[in-house]
Amino acid sequence: MELNKYKSDVWVDWCPGCGNFGILLALYKAFSELNLAPEKTIVVSGIGCSGKMPYFVNVSGVYSLHGRAIPFATGIKLANPELTVVVHGGDGDIFGIGMGHFVALGRRNIDMTVIMHNNGVYGLTKGQASPTLPRGIKTKALIKPNLQDALNPICLALASGYTFVARGYAMQPEYLKELIKTAILHKGASFIEVLQPCVTYNNVYTAKFYSEKIYKLEDDGWDPTVKNLSEINEKLSSSFKKAIELNNKVPIGVFYRNPYASTFEDRFEERLQNYKNFPPAKQSISIDGKPVLTDEDFKILFSKYIVKVKKD
Ligand code: SF4
């Protein structure tokens, strides 16, 4: 499907120059090049500037609660494993209130993608320090330098069990598009940290800052892929080392890819025969052969949550 068809008519109201525009463009391009069917593709978000993504993309979507995009997405994917599920959340949303869910998804290795917009601040609520802002950094909304240490999203994803772990940059949408496509095609839980300048509240990690520091892992000869089962621990351990390397540069690209791990859905199928062919979403809820809820009941229940996008 051509790229423009993935654009909704909802006005994109981020601040002019925000890195989120690059992420949105990369997502449109990835969906278009993968030719994803809108009715079988779901974008799920939490709360924050990144949380508005489902409004801007013309596929199915859920704008959920702060920190709860992953459990919503988990329910959707397990109810219907045929769907392509992509979670969007900010650093505050996913690594603050949503942290436990992030770890649980990695442990389960459910086949879906998490794209984390990392701008180091809580942009929607006026720029407080987020869990990825390093200690000692003073952005313009902070009265004094940050007192807390930052967590490393790549290390956390590796330690949690994600089987595809990458970092992209919002101002390089073409490269980010390729990462998103590879993450969606990967079988298992995939995670992309996207470095995203917040032009309004983060005057330290700016586009200028990144333009002087970013390099691609492949240009450094890095090979992220586990080639056989006996190589998993060794590759994981060198991916950790790569993620904490301090050379005053910022690597982007794929840190780790393990195509051998079973997904939660595979394990579920072993326990519950025919789960993938006949998942909960394809079963009718009935008592004595009579449906508990009819199609009409569903329409009444959910009609108020549907955002109608008008096309000329
Ligand atoms: Fe983007 Fe920051 Fe504005 Fe939010 S506050 S829309 S992250 S520039």
Tab-separated table of C-alpha atoms and ligand atoms in Angstrom:
chain	number	residue	atom	x	y	z
A	1	MET	CA	0.000	0.000	0.000
A	2	GLU	CA	1.379	3.414	-0.856
A	3	LEU	CA	2.797	5.524	1.958
A	4	ASN	CA	0.146	8.274	1.903
A	5	LYS	CA	-2.581	5.760	2.667
A	6	TYR	CA	-1.000	5.127	6.095
A	7	LYS	CA	-1.366	8.827	6.984
A	8	SER	CA	-4.498	9.784	8.911
A	9	ASP	CA	-6.167	13.191	8.591
A	10	VAL	CA	-5.483	14.048	12.229
A	11	TRP	CA	-3.288	17.145	12.563
A	12	VAL	CA	0.177	16.224	13.847
A	13	ASP	CA	0.550	18.674	16.718
A	14	TRP	CA	4.118	18.052	17.920
A	15	CYS	CA	6.385	21.107	18.283
A	16	PRO	CA	7.979	22.133	14.957
A	17	GLY	CA	11.393	20.419	14.687
A	18	CYS	CA	10.526	17.606	17.134
A	19	GLY	CA	12.339	14.317	16.443
A	20	ASN	CA	8.999	12.496	16.618
A	21	PHE	CA	8.312	13.592	13.033
A	22	GLY	CA	11.278	11.510	11.823
A	23	ILE	CA	10.024	8.475	13.753
A	24	LEU	CA	6.538	8.871	12.292
A	25	LEU	CA	7.944	9.145	8.762
A	26	ALA	CA	10.084	6.028	9.294
A	27	LEU	CA	7.015	4.143	10.542
A	28	TYR	CA	4.906	5.163	7.505
A	29	LYS	CA	7.699	4.046	5.189
A	30	ALA	CA	8.244	0.738	6.999
A	31	PHE	CA	4.512	-0.106	6.989
A	32	SER	CA	4.263	0.825	3.328
A	33	GLU	CA	7.302	-1.195	2.240
A	34	LEU	CA	6.110	-4.213	4.229
A	35	ASN	CA	2.662	-3.668	2.674
A	36	LEU	CA	0.961	-4.230	6.031
A	37	ALA	CA	-2.822	-4.542	5.982
A	38	PRO	CA	-4.269	-1.717	8.135
A	39	GLU	CA	-6.925	-3.965	9.668
A	40	LYS	CA	-4.269	-6.493	10.749
A	41	THR	CA	-1.786	-3.943	12.104
A	42	ILE	CA	-2.118	-2.265	15.504
A	43	VAL	CA	-0.168	0.645	16.952
A	44	VAL	CA	-0.496	0.771	20.749
A	45	SER	CA	0.777	3.688	22.820
A	46	GLY	CA	0.910	4.905	26.396
A	47	ILE	CA	0.839	8.568	27.416
A	48	GLY	CA	3.308	11.286	26.435
A	49	CYS	CA	4.192	13.124	23.233
A	50	SER	CA	4.924	9.728	21.613
A	51	GLY	CA	1.560	8.487	22.862
A	52	LYS	CA	-0.207	10.361	20.066
A	53	MET	CA	1.177	8.010	17.390
A	54	PRO	CA	-1.998	5.889	16.966
A	55	TYR	CA	-3.932	9.030	15.919
A	56	PHE	CA	-1.534	9.794	13.098
A	57	VAL	CA	-1.305	6.336	11.533
A	58	ASN	CA	-4.148	4.951	9.475
A	59	VAL	CA	-4.081	1.415	10.923
A	60	SER	CA	-5.871	0.039	13.980
A	61	GLY	CA	-4.685	1.652	17.185
A	62	VAL	CA	-5.085	1.979	20.931
A	63	TYR	CA	-4.109	5.074	22.912
A	64	SER	CA	-3.898	3.373	26.287
A	65	LEU	CA	-2.849	4.393	29.812
A	66	HIS	CA	0.433	5.773	31.111
A	67	GLY	CA	2.997	2.953	31.172
A	68	ARG	CA	0.425	0.328	30.149
A	69	ALA	CA	0.873	0.101	26.382
A	70	ILE	CA	2.789	-3.195	26.661
A	71	PRO	CA	0.119	-5.079	28.646
A	72	PHE	CA	-2.576	-3.786	26.272
A	73	ALA	CA	-0.477	-4.918	23.310
A	74	THR	CA	0.221	-8.283	24.970
A	75	GLY	CA	-3.505	-8.941	25.328
A	76	ILE	CA	-4.121	-7.983	21.696
A	77	LYS	CA	-1.304	-10.187	20.353
A	78	LEU	CA	-2.174	-13.224	22.461
A	79	ALA	CA	-5.867	-12.922	21.584
A	80	ASN	CA	-4.969	-12.891	17.877
A	81	PRO	CA	-1.365	-13.887	17.035
A	82	GLU	CA	-1.967	-13.115	13.331
A	83	LEU	CA	-1.792	-9.384	14.016
A	84	THR	CA	1.289	-7.175	13.634
A	85	VAL	CA	1.566	-5.292	16.925
A	86	VAL	CA	3.821	-2.246	17.382
A	87	VAL	CA	4.109	-0.410	20.715
A	88	HIS	CA	5.218	3.230	20.907
A	89	GLY	CA	6.199	4.854	24.172
A	90	GLY	CA	8.528	7.444	25.582
A	91	ASP	CA	11.454	6.922	27.944
A	92	GLY	CA	9.340	8.102	30.880
A	93	ASP	CA	6.329	6.025	29.905
A	94	ILE	CA	8.171	2.749	29.267
A	95	PHE	CA	11.057	2.997	31.752
A	96	GLY	CA	9.291	4.898	34.539
A	97	ILE	CA	5.813	3.663	35.357
A	98	GLY	CA	5.892	0.937	32.684
A	99	MET	CA	9.209	-0.692	33.579
A	100	GLY	CA	7.841	-3.999	34.945
A	101	HIS	CA	5.854	-4.577	31.777
A	102	PHE	CA	8.924	-3.918	29.612
A	103	VAL	CA	10.898	-6.607	31.475
A	104	ALA	CA	7.995	-9.077	31.363
A	105	LEU	CA	7.691	-8.767	27.572
A	106	GLY	CA	11.378	-9.607	27.126
A	107	ARG	CA	11.089	-12.649	29.409
A	108	ARG	CA	8.148	-13.929	27.411
A	109	ASN	CA	9.593	-13.162	23.966
A	110	ILE	CA	6.165	-12.374	22.511
A	111	ASP	CA	6.357	-11.657	18.781
A	112	MET	CA	5.870	-7.877	18.738
A	113	THR	CA	7.876	-4.668	18.474
A	114	VAL	CA	8.501	-1.912	21.029
A	115	ILE	CA	9.717	1.460	19.707
A	116	MET	CA	10.892	3.723	22.521
A	117	HIS	CA	11.206	7.468	21.799
A	118	ASN	CA	14.141	8.521	23.982
A	119	ASN	CA	14.418	12.274	24.524
A	120	GLY	CA	15.643	12.209	28.136
A	121	VAL	CA	12.703	14.246	29.456
A	122	TYR	CA	8.993	14.067	30.181
A	123	GLY	CA	8.129	16.385	27.278
A	124	LEU	CA	4.344	16.407	27.626
A	125	THR	CA	4.525	17.563	31.250
A	126	LYS	CA	7.107	20.329	30.709
A	127	GLY	CA	10.497	18.656	30.708
A	128	GLN	CA	11.172	16.874	34.012
A	129	ALA	CA	14.150	14.438	34.026
A	130	SER	CA	13.215	10.995	32.698
A	131	PRO	CA	14.900	7.648	33.588
A	132	THR	CA	17.319	8.023	30.640
A	133	LEU	CA	18.724	11.445	31.571
A	134	PRO	CA	22.258	11.023	33.027
A	135	ARG	CA	23.246	12.343	36.449
A	136	GLY	CA	24.747	15.823	36.446
A	137	ILE	CA	22.947	16.943	33.267
A	138	LYS	CA	20.917	20.130	33.532
A	139	THR	CA	18.313	20.614	30.825
A	140	LYS	CA	16.471	23.905	30.653
A	141	ALA	CA	13.425	22.884	32.709
A	142	LEU	CA	15.546	21.619	35.630
A	143	ILE	CA	16.492	24.102	38.326
A	144	LYS	CA	19.612	22.092	39.220
A	145	PRO	CA	21.512	19.214	37.546
A	146	ASN	CA	19.837	15.797	37.604
A	147	LEU	CA	20.586	13.822	40.804
A	148	GLN	CA	19.771	10.363	39.437
A	149	ASP	CA	21.739	8.016	37.213
A	150	ALA	CA	20.378	7.060	33.811
A	151	LEU	CA	19.509	3.513	32.898
A	152	ASN	CA	20.861	1.977	29.710
A	153	PRO	CA	17.870	0.873	27.566
A	154	ILE	CA	19.930	-1.456	25.370
A	155	CYS	CA	21.439	-3.298	28.369
A	156	LEU	CA	18.036	-3.543	30.019
A	157	ALA	CA	16.471	-5.019	26.872
A	158	LEU	CA	19.309	-7.555	26.554
A	159	ALA	CA	19.040	-8.526	30.228
A	160	SER	CA	15.245	-8.874	29.964
A	161	GLY	CA	15.443	-11.371	27.094
A	162	TYR	CA	14.490	-9.353	23.984
A	163	THR	CA	15.743	-11.299	20.985
A	164	PHE	CA	16.174	-8.285	18.703
A	165	VAL	CA	17.712	-5.132	20.187
A	166	ALA	CA	18.586	-2.016	18.201
A	167	ARG	CA	19.058	1.731	18.404
A	168	GLY	CA	18.023	4.268	15.758
A	169	TYR	CA	18.094	8.005	15.400
A	170	ALA	CA	15.002	10.103	14.646
A	171	MET	CA	16.848	12.434	12.283
A	172	GLN	CA	17.890	9.512	10.057
A	173	PRO	CA	14.438	8.178	9.101
A	174	GLU	CA	15.659	6.102	6.169
A	175	TYR	CA	18.016	4.105	8.394
A	176	LEU	CA	15.374	3.925	11.143
A	177	LYS	CA	12.842	2.598	8.623
A	178	GLU	CA	15.144	-0.340	7.876
A	179	LEU	CA	15.499	-1.075	11.605
A	180	ILE	CA	11.708	-0.980	12.056
A	181	LYS	CA	11.159	-3.327	9.104
A	182	THR	CA	13.743	-5.804	10.429
A	183	ALA	CA	12.262	-5.615	13.933
A	184	ILE	CA	8.728	-6.301	12.670
A	185	LEU	CA	9.922	-9.245	10.554
A	186	HIS	CA	11.914	-10.684	13.487
A	187	LYS	CA	10.124	-13.589	15.185
A	188	GLY	CA	10.082	-12.661	18.872
A	189	ALA	CA	10.163	-9.577	21.103
A	190	SER	CA	12.009	-6.769	19.341
A	191	PHE	CA	13.081	-3.457	20.841
A	192	ILE	CA	14.293	-0.265	19.184
A	193	GLU	CA	15.528	2.670	21.238
A	194	VAL	CA	15.183	5.804	19.094
A	195	LEU	CA	17.262	8.833	20.067
A	196	GLN	CA	14.828	11.688	19.630
A	197	PRO	CA	15.715	15.360	20.055
A	198	CYS	CA	13.080	17.289	22.046
A	199	VAL	CA	13.563	20.809	20.738
A	200	THR	CA	11.423	22.369	23.441
A	201	TYR	CA	12.791	20.893	26.671
A	202	ASN	CA	16.088	19.126	26.035
A	203	ASN	CA	18.714	21.693	25.086
A	204	VAL	CA	21.599	19.264	25.799
A	205	TYR	CA	20.867	16.200	23.612
A	206	THR	CA	20.098	18.170	20.475
A	207	ALA	CA	20.319	17.282	16.785
A	208	LYS	CA	23.693	19.082	16.737
A	209	PHE	CA	24.928	16.995	19.685
A	210	TYR	CA	23.965	13.753	17.969
A	211	SER	CA	25.188	14.761	14.520
A	212	GLU	CA	28.720	14.992	15.902
A	213	LYS	CA	28.636	11.671	17.786
A	214	ILE	CA	26.556	9.136	15.906
A	215	TYR	CA	28.087	6.252	13.969
A	216	LYS	CA	26.722	2.984	12.603
A	217	LEU	CA	27.639	-0.277	14.304
A	218	GLU	CA	28.133	-2.046	10.967
A	219	ASP	CA	30.726	0.577	9.976
A	220	ASP	CA	32.650	-0.601	13.026
A	221	GLY	CA	32.517	-4.224	11.824
A	222	TRP	CA	29.909	-5.286	14.392
A	223	ASP	CA	27.938	-8.446	13.594
A	224	PRO	CA	24.846	-8.682	15.875
A	225	THR	CA	23.468	-12.050	14.771
A	226	VAL	CA	23.621	-15.309	16.696
A	227	LYS	CA	24.680	-17.871	14.076
A	228	ASN	CA	24.007	-21.058	16.008
A	229	LEU	CA	22.605	-22.119	19.376
A	230	SER	CA	26.010	-22.613	21.001
A	231	GLU	CA	26.885	-18.978	20.267
A	232	ILE	CA	24.042	-17.322	22.220
A	233	ASN	CA	25.869	-16.596	25.503
A	234	GLU	CA	29.008	-15.358	23.812
A	235	LYS	CA	27.067	-13.037	21.478
A	236	LEU	CA	24.907	-11.747	24.329
A	237	SER	CA	27.945	-10.976	26.404
A	238	SER	CA	29.698	-9.099	23.580
A	239	SER	CA	26.467	-7.178	22.840
A	240	PHE	CA	26.458	-5.976	26.467
A	241	LYS	CA	30.049	-4.831	26.083
A	242	LYS	CA	29.136	-2.978	22.886
A	243	ALA	CA	26.218	-1.283	24.664
A	244	ILE	CA	28.372	0.107	27.472
A	245	GLU	CA	31.424	1.058	25.405
A	246	LEU	CA	32.497	4.572	26.362
A	247	ASN	CA	34.271	6.207	23.457
A	248	ASN	CA	32.439	9.537	23.420
A	249	LYS	CA	30.478	8.294	20.410
A	250	VAL	CA	26.895	7.081	20.063
A	251	PRO	CA	26.407	3.839	18.088
A	252	ILE	CA	23.186	3.139	16.187
A	253	GLY	CA	22.184	-0.115	14.491
A	254	VAL	CA	21.388	-3.649	15.598
A	255	PHE	CA	23.144	-4.730	18.816
A	256	TYR	CA	21.725	-8.246	19.054
A	257	ARG	CA	19.582	-10.630	17.033
A	258	ASN	CA	18.773	-14.172	18.104
A	259	PRO	CA	16.549	-16.030	15.629
A	260	TYR	CA	16.617	-19.286	17.609
A	261	ALA	CA	14.549	-18.499	20.718
A	262	SER	CA	11.008	-19.847	20.941
A	263	THR	CA	8.242	-17.286	21.270
A	264	PHE	CA	5.617	-17.248	24.006
A	265	GLU	CA	3.056	-18.092	21.302
A	266	ASP	CA	5.077	-21.214	20.283
A	267	ARG	CA	5.174	-22.364	23.901
A	268	PHE	CA	1.477	-21.623	24.318
A	269	GLU	CA	0.680	-23.735	21.246
A	270	GLU	CA	2.577	-26.674	22.782
A	271	ARG	CA	0.381	-26.441	25.852
A	272	LEU	CA	-2.895	-25.567	24.141
A	273	GLN	CA	-3.197	-27.448	20.874
A	274	ASN	CA	-4.501	-25.455	17.915
A	275	TYR	CA	-4.086	-22.143	19.775
A	276	LYS	CA	-2.643	-20.370	16.716
A	277	ASN	CA	-5.375	-21.554	14.337
A	278	PHE	CA	-8.146	-20.975	16.802
A	279	PRO	CA	-7.040	-18.180	19.166
A	280	PRO	CA	-9.429	-16.436	21.599
A	281	ALA	CA	-10.265	-13.672	19.096
A	282	LYS	CA	-11.712	-16.264	16.697
A	283	GLN	CA	-13.836	-18.030	19.288
A	284	SER	CA	-17.395	-17.046	20.071
A	285	ILE	CA	-18.377	-16.421	23.653
A	286	SER	CA	-21.564	-18.367	24.147
A	287	ILE	CA	-23.628	-20.138	26.749
A	288	ASP	CA	-25.682	-23.148	25.635
A	289	GLY	CA	-24.894	-22.270	22.019
A	290	LYS	CA	-26.227	-18.716	22.346
A	291	PRO	CA	-23.741	-15.825	21.976
A	292	VAL	CA	-23.345	-13.811	25.177
A	293	LEU	CA	-22.585	-10.679	23.139
A	294	THR	CA	-23.844	-10.098	19.613
A	295	ASP	CA	-22.073	-7.989	16.976
A	296	GLU	CA	-24.599	-5.255	17.730
A	297	ASP	CA	-23.689	-5.349	21.466
A	298	PHE	CA	-20.000	-4.946	20.554
A	299	LYS	CA	-20.787	-1.934	18.355
A	300	ILE	CA	-22.694	-0.257	21.177
A	301	LEU	CA	-19.970	-1.057	23.734
A	302	PHE	CA	-17.018	0.196	21.678
A	303	SER	CA	-18.507	2.886	19.431
A	304	LYS	CA	-17.510	5.708	21.781
A	305	TYR	CA	-13.825	4.656	21.614
A	306	ILE	CA	-13.568	4.668	17.825
A	307	VAL	CA	-11.776	7.629	16.240
A	308	LYS	CA	-13.320	8.170	12.846
A	309	VAL	CA	-10.805	9.409	10.327
A	310	LYS	CA	-12.445	11.284	7.470
A	311	LYS	CA	-10.856	11.043	4.019
A	312	ASP	CA	-11.885	13.285	1.148
B	1	SF4	FE1	8.524	16.889	20.758
B	1	SF4	FE2	9.499	17.811	23.034
B	1	SF4	FE3	7.547	19.137	21.786
B	1	SF4	FE4	7.052	16.810	22.955
B	1	SF4	S1	7.677	18.694	23.985
B	1	SF4	S2	6.347	17.454	20.927
B	1	SF4	S3	8.961	15.677	22.590
B	1	SF4	S4	9.648	18.786	21.036
